[in-house]
Short mmCIF file of C-alpha atoms in Angstrom, two decimals:
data_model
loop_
_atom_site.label_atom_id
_atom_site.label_comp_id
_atom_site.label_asym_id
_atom_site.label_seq_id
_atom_site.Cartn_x
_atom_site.Cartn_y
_atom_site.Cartn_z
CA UNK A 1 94.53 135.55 83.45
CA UNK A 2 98.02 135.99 83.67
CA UNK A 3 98.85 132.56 84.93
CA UNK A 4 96.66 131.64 81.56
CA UNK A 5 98.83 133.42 79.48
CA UNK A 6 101.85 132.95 81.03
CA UNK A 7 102.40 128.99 81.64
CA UNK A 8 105.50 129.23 82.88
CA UNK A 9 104.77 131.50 85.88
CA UNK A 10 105.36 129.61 88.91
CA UNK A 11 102.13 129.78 92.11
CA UNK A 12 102.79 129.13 95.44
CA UNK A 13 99.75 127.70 96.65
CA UNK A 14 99.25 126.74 100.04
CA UNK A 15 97.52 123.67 101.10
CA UNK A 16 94.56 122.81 103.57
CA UNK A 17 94.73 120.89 105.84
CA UNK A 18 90.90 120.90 107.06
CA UNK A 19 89.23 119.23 104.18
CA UNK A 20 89.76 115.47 103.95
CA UNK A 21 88.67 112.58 102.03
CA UNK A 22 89.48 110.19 105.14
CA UNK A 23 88.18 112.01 107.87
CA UNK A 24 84.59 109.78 108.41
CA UNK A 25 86.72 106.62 107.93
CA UNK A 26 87.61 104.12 110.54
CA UNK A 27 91.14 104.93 110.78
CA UNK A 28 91.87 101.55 112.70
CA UNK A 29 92.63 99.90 109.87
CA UNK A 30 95.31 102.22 108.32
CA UNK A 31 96.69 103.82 111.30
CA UNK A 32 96.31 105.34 114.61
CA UNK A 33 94.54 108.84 115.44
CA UNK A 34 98.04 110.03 116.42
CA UNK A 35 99.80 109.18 113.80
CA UNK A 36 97.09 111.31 111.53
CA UNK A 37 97.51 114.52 113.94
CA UNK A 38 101.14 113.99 113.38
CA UNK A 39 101.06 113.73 109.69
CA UNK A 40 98.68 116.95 109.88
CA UNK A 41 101.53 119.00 111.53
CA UNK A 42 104.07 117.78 108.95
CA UNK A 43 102.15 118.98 106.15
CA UNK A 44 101.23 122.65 108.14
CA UNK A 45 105.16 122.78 108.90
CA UNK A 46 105.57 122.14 104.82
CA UNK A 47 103.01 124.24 103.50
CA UNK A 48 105.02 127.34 103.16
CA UNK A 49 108.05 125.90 100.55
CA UNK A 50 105.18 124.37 99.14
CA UNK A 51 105.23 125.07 95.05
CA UNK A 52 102.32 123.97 92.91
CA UNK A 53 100.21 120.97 94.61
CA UNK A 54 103.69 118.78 95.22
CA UNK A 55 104.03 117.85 98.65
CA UNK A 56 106.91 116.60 100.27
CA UNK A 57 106.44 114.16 102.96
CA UNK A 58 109.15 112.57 102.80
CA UNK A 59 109.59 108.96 101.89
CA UNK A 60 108.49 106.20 104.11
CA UNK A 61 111.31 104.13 105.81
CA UNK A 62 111.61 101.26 103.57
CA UNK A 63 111.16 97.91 105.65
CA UNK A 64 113.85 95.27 105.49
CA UNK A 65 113.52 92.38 103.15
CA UNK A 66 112.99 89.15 105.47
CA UNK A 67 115.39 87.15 103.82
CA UNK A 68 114.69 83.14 103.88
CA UNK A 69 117.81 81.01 104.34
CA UNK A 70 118.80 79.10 101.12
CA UNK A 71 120.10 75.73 101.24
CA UNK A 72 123.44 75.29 101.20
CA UNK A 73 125.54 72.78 99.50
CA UNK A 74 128.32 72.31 101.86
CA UNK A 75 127.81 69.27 104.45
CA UNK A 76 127.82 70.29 108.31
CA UNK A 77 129.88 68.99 110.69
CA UNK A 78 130.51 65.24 110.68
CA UNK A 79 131.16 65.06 114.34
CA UNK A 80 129.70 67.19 117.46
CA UNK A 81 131.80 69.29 119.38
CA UNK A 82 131.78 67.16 122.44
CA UNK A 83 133.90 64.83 120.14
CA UNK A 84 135.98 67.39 118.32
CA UNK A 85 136.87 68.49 122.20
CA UNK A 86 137.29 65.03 123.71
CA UNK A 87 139.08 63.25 120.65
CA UNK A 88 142.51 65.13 118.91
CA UNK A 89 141.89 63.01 116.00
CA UNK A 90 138.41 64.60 115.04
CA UNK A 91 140.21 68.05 114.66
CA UNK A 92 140.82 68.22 111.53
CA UNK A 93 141.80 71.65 109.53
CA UNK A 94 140.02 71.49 106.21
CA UNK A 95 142.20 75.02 104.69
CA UNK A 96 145.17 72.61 103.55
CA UNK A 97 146.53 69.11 103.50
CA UNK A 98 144.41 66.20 104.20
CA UNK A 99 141.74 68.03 105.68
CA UNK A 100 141.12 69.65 102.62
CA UNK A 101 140.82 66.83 100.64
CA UNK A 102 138.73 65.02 103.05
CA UNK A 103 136.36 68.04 102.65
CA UNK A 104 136.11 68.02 99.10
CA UNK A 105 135.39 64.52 98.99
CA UNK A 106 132.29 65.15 101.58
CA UNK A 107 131.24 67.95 99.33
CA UNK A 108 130.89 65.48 96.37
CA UNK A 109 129.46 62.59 97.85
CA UNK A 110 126.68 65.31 99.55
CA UNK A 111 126.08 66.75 95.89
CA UNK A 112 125.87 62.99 94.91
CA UNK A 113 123.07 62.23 97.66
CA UNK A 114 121.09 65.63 97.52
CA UNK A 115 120.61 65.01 93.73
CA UNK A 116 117.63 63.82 92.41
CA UNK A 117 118.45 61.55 89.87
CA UNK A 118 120.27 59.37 93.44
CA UNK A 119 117.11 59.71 95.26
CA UNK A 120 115.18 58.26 92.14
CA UNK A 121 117.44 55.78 91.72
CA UNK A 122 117.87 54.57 95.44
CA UNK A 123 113.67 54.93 95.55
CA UNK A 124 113.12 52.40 92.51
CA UNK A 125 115.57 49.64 94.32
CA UNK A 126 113.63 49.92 97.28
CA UNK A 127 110.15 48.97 95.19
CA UNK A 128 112.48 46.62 93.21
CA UNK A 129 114.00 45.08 96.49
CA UNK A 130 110.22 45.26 98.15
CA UNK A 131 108.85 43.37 94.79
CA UNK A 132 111.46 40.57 95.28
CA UNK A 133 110.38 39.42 98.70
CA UNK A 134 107.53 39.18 97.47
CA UNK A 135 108.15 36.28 95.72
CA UNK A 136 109.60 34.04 98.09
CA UNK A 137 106.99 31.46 99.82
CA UNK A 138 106.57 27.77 101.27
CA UNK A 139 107.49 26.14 98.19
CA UNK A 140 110.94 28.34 97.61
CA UNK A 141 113.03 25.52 98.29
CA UNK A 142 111.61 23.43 96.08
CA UNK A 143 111.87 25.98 93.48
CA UNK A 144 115.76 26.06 92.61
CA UNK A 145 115.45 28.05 89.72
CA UNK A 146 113.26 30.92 91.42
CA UNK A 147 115.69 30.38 94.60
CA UNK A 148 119.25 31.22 92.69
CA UNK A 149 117.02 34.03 91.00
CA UNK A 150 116.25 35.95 93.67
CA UNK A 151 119.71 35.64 96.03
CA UNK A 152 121.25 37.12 93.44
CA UNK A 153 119.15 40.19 93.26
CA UNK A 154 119.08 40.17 96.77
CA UNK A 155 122.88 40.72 97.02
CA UNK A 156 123.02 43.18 94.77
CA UNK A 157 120.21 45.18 96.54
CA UNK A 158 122.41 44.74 99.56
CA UNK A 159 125.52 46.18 98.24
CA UNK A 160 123.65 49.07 97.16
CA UNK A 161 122.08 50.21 100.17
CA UNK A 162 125.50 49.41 102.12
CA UNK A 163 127.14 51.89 99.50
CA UNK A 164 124.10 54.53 99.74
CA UNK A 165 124.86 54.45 103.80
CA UNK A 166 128.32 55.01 103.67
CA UNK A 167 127.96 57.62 101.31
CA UNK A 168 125.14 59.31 103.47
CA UNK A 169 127.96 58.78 106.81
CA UNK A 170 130.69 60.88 104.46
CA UNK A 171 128.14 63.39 103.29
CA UNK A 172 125.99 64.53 106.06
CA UNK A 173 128.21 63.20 109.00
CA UNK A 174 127.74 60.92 111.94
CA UNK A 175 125.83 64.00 113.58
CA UNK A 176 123.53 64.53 111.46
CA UNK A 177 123.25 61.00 109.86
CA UNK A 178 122.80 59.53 113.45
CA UNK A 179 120.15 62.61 115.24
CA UNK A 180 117.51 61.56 112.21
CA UNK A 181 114.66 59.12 112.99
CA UNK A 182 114.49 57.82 109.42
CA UNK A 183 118.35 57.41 108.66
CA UNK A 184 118.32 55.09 111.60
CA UNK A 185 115.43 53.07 110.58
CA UNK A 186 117.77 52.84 106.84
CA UNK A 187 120.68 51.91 109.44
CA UNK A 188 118.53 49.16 110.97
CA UNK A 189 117.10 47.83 107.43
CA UNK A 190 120.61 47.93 106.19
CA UNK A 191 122.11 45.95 109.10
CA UNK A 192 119.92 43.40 108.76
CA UNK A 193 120.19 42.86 105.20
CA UNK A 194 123.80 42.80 105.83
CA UNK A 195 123.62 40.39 109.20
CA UNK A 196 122.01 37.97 106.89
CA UNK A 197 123.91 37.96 104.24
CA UNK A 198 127.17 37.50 106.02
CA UNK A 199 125.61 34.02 108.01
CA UNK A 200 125.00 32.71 104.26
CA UNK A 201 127.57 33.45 103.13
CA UNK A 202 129.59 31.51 106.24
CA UNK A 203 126.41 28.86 106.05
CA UNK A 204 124.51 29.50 109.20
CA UNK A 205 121.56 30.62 107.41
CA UNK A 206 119.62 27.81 108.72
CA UNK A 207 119.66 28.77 112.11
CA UNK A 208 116.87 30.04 114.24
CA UNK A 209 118.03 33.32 114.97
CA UNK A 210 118.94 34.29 111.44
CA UNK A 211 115.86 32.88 109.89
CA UNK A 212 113.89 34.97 112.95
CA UNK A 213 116.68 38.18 112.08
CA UNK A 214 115.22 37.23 108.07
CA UNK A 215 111.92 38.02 108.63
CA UNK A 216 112.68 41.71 109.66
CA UNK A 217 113.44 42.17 105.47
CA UNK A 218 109.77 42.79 105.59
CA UNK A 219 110.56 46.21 107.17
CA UNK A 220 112.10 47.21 103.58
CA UNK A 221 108.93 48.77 101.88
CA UNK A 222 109.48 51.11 105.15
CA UNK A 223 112.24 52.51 103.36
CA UNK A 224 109.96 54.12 101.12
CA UNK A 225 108.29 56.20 103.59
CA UNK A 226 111.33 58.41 104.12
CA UNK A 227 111.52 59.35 100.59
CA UNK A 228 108.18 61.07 99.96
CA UNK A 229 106.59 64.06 102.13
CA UNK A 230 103.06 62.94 102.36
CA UNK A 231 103.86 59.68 103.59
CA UNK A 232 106.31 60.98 105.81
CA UNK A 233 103.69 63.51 107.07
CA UNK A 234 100.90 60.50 107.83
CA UNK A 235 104.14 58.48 109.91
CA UNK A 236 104.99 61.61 111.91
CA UNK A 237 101.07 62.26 112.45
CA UNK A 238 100.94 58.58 114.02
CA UNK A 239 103.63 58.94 115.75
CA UNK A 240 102.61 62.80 117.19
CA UNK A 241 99.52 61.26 118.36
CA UNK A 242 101.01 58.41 120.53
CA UNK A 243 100.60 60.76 123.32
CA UNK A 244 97.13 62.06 123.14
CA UNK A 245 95.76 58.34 121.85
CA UNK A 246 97.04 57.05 125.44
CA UNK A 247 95.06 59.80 127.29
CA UNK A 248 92.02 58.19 124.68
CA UNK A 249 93.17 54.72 125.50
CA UNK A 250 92.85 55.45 129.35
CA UNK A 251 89.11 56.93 129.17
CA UNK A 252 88.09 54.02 126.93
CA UNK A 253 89.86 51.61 129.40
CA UNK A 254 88.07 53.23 132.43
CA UNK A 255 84.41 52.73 129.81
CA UNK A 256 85.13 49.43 129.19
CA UNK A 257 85.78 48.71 133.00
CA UNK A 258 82.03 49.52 133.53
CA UNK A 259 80.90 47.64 131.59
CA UNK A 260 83.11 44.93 132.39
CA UNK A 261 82.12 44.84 136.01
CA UNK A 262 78.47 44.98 134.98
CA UNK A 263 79.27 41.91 132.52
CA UNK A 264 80.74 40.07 135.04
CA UNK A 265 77.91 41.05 137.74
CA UNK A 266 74.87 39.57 134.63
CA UNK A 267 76.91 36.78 133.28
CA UNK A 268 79.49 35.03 135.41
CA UNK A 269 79.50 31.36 135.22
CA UNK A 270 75.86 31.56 132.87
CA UNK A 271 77.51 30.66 129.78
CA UNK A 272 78.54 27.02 130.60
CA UNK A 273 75.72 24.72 128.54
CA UNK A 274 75.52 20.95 127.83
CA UNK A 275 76.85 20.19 124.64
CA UNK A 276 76.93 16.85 122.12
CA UNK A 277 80.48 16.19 121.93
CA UNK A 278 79.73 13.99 118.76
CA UNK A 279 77.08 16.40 116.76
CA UNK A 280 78.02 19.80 118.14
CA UNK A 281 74.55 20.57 119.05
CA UNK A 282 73.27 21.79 122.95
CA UNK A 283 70.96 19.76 124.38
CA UNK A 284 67.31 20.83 124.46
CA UNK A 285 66.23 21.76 128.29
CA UNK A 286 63.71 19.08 128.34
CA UNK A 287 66.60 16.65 128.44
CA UNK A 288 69.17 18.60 130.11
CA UNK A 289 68.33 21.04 132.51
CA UNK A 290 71.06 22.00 134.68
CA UNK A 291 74.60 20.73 135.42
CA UNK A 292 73.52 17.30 137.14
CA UNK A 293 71.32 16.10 134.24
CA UNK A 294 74.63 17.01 132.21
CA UNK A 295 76.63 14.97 134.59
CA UNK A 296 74.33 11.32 134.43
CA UNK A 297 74.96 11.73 130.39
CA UNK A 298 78.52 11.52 131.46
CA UNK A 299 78.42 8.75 134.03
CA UNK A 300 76.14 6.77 131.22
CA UNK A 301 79.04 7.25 128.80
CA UNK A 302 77.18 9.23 126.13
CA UNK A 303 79.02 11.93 124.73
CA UNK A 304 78.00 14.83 126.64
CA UNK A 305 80.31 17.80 127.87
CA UNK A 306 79.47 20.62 130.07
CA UNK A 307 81.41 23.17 128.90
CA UNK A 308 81.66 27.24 128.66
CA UNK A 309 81.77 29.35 125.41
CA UNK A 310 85.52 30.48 124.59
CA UNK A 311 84.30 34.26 125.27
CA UNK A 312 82.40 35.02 128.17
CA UNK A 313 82.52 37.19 131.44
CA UNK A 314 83.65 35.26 134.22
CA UNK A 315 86.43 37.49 135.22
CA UNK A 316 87.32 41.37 134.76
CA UNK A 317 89.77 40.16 132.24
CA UNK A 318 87.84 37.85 129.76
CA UNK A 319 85.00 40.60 130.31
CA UNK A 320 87.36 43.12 128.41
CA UNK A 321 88.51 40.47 125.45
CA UNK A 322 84.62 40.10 125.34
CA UNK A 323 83.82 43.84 125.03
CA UNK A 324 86.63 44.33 122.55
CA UNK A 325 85.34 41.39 120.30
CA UNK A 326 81.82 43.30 120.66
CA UNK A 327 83.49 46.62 120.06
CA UNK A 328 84.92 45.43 116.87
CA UNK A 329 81.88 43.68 115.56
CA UNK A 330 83.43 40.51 114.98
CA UNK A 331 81.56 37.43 116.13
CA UNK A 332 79.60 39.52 118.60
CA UNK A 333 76.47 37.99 117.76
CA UNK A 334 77.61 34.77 119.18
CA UNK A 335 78.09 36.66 122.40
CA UNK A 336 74.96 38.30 122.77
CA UNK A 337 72.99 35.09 121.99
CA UNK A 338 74.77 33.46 125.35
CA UNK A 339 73.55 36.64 127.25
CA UNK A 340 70.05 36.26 125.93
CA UNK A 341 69.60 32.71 126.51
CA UNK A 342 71.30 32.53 130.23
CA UNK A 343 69.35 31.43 132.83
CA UNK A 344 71.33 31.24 135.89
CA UNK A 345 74.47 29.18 136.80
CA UNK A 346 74.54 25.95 136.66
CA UNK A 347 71.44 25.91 134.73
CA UNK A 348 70.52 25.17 130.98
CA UNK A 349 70.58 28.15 128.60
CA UNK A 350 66.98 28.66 127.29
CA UNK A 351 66.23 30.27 123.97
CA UNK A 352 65.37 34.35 124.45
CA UNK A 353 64.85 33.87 128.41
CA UNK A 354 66.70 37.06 128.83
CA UNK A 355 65.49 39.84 126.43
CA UNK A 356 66.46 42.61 128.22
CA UNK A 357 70.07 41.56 127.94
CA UNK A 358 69.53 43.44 124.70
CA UNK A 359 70.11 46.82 126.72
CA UNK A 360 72.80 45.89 127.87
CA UNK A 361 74.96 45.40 124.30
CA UNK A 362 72.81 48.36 122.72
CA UNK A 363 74.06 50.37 125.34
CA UNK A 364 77.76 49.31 125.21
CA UNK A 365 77.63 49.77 121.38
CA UNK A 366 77.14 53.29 121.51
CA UNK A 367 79.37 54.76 124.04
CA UNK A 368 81.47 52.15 124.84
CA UNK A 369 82.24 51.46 120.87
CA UNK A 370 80.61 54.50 118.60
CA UNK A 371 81.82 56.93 121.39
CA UNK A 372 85.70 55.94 122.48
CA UNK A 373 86.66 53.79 119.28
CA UNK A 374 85.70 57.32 117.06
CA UNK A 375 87.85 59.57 119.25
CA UNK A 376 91.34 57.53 118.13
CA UNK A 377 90.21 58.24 114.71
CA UNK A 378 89.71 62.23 116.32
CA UNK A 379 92.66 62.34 117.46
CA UNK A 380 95.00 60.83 115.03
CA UNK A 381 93.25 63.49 112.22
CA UNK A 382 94.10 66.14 114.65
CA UNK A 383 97.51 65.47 114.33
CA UNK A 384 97.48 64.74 111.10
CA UNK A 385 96.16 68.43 110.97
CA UNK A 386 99.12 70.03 112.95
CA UNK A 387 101.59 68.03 110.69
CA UNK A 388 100.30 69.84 107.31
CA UNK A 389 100.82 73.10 109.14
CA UNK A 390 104.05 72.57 110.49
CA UNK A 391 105.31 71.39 107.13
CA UNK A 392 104.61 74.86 105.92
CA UNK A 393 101.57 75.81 104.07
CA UNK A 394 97.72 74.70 104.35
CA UNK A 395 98.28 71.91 101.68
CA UNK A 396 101.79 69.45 101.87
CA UNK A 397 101.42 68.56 98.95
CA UNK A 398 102.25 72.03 97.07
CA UNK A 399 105.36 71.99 95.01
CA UNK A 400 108.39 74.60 95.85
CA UNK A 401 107.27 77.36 93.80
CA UNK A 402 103.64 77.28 95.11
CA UNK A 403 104.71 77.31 99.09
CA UNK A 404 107.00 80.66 98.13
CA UNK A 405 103.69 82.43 96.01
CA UNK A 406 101.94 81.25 99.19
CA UNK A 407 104.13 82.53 101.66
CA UNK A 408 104.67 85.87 99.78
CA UNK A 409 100.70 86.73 99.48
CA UNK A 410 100.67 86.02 103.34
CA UNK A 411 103.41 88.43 103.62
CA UNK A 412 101.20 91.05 101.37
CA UNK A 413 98.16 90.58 103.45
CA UNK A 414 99.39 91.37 106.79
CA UNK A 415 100.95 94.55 105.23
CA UNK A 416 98.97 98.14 106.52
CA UNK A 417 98.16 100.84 103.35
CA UNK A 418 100.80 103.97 103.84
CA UNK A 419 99.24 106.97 105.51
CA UNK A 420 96.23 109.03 103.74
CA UNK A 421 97.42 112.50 102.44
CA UNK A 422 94.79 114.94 103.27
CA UNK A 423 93.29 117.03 100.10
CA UNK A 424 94.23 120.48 99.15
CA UNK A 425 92.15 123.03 99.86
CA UNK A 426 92.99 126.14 97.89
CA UNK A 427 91.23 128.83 96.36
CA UNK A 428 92.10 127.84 92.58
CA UNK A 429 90.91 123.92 93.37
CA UNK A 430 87.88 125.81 94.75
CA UNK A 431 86.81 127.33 91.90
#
């Protein structure tokens, strides 16, 4: 009663350590049987200074902040240190003088290229440049107009992308402009836009070589690739599976070898047939039954030809150009009609006198085409797969501020609850 009357009267009450609310829990989850006995002995040490129900367990040791680099601003080195060591010229001190002004002047031109408004801008001449060549055709020549029209545009284009490379060599350096796949496939475009404007300029642009070095402008719209992640994931995905679709290539090559010897084995030399050289059509086998009939057409000058069908399996190597015509289901009928109707060499093909050469196709269809043709389609998805992971996230296409909410929930759901405190178990909680 007097602690009822008296609020300001201060109990020391000591706490229990026997009664918990977490002691038929699976303590796996939160933390290890030790750790509990150890907590237990912390709070028996504490009981004693113990006032009210406050219990001091001291606070946890906060954990360190994994801090994620932040992209810089200032351009790396623009040579490697093989070359700063070899070459006295490459040291350069950027504190004072000329150095320093050569590094502010890389600093602005890499602001100028990491900005988005230059990336937008360099991305529409690309579609612009891409949407030119489309134009030209056959009749280009004859088209003065349409001719003068697009050189000039083309020149323009080329200045521009010369500029945009020399301000990616001051800004990012021949290091790092030089160790990246896709600045050297810009390098490449560039250089040939630039190869082939020089000869017209000088008028060899009706040579061989530069109207052969012309065609590679095609390799433009490549340009484009480089600029956008998801395209740049589906290249590197074709690319990463290069490997693994030669390990496919060689099982389907040692498949199609099978069947290729079994081809050649059925149908060597079967395919040749009489044919009207003037009408097209093969002669029925009641006029031409085997290679000598053929041969007294000839001799009578009628227009007969013995001849063989363009695909067929007279060697190993037709017998895989046959299998990959049948494979790709293009003007494989043609072929299995020759099986079907093959008698025996030298003889006549008859209409259906081999049925069960039916099999034989069926067969190859499914594992030699449904099989092996479906696991390059396997395996390039399987890297496509590993490219979405490794370019952070389960979806690429998530903007900035999605992949960091992403990352930080990960980061909350591998984190462990803190330690259960055990409930007190005095007399006036009791009652």
């Amino acid at each position: 009663m007097s602690f009822i009357n008296n609020p300001s009267l201060t109990v020391t009450v000591p706490i229990a350590v026997g009664e918990s609310d977490f002691e038929n829990l699976n303590t796996e989850d939160f933390s290890s049987e030790s750790d509990l006995e150890e907590s237990k002995e912390k709070l028996n040490e504490s009981s004693s200074s113990s006032e009210g129900s406050t219990v001091d367990i001291g606070a946890p040791a906060e954990e360190q902040p994994v801090i994620e680099p932040e992209e810089t601003l200032e351009p790396e080195a623009c040579f490697t240190e093989g070359c700063v060591q070899r070459f006295k010229c490459c040291q350069i001190s950027v504190e004072e003088g000329r150095g320093k002004q050569w590094w502010n002047l890389r600093r602005t031109c890499f602001r100028i290229v990491e900005h988005n408004w230059f990336e937008t801008f360099i991305v529409f001449m690309i579609l612009l440049s891409s949407g030119a060549l489309a134009f030209e055709d056959i009749y280009i020549d004859q088209r003065k107009t349409i001719k003068t029209m697009l050189e000039y545009p083309d020149k323009v284009f080329t200045y521009i992308f010369i500029l945009e490379m020399l301000l990616k060599w001051v800004a990012y350096g021949y290091q790092t402009y030089f160790t990246n796949a896709w600045c050297w496939l810009d390098f490449l475009i560039v250089d040939v836009s630039l190869v082939s404007l020089t000869a017209n300029a000088l008028g060899y642009s009706e040579l061989g070589a530069i109207k052969s070095l012309r065609t590679l402008r095609a390799l433009r719209p490549l340009r484009a690739l480089s600029r956008f992640e998801g395209m740049r994931v589906v290249v590197n995905a074709l690319l990463g599976a290069i490997p693994s679709i030669m390990n496919v290539l060689l099982v389907c090559l040692i498949f199609w070898l099978i069947f290729s010897i079994m081809g050649v084995n059925l149908f060597a030399g079967k395919f040749y047939h009489c044919v009207n050289t003037t009408t097209g059509d093969i002669f029925e086998i009641s006029e031409v039954n085997n290679h000598s009939d053929c041969l007294k057409l000839i001799e009578r000058n009628e227009t007969a030809r013995w001849k063989n069908v363009k695909v067929n399996f007279d060697n190993v190597g037709f017998g895989y150009l046959s299998l990959l015509q049948v494979a790709t289901f293009k003007g494989w009928m043609d072929i299995m009609y020759a099986a079907v109707d093959s008698r025996n060499v030298e003889l006549q093909p008859k209409y259906e006198e081999s049925l069960y050469m039916y099999l034989y196709f069926v067969i190859f269809i499914i594992f030699g085409s449904f099989f092996t043709l479906n696991l390059f389609i396997g395996v390039i998805i399987d890297n496509f797969n590993q490219q979405k992971k490794k370019f952070g996230g389960q979806d690429i296409f998530m903007t900035e501020e999605q992949k960091k909410y992403y990352n930080a929930m990960k980061k909350l759901g591998s984190k462990k609850p803190q330690k259960p405190i055990p409930r007190p178990g005095g007399c006036f909680l009791r009652s």
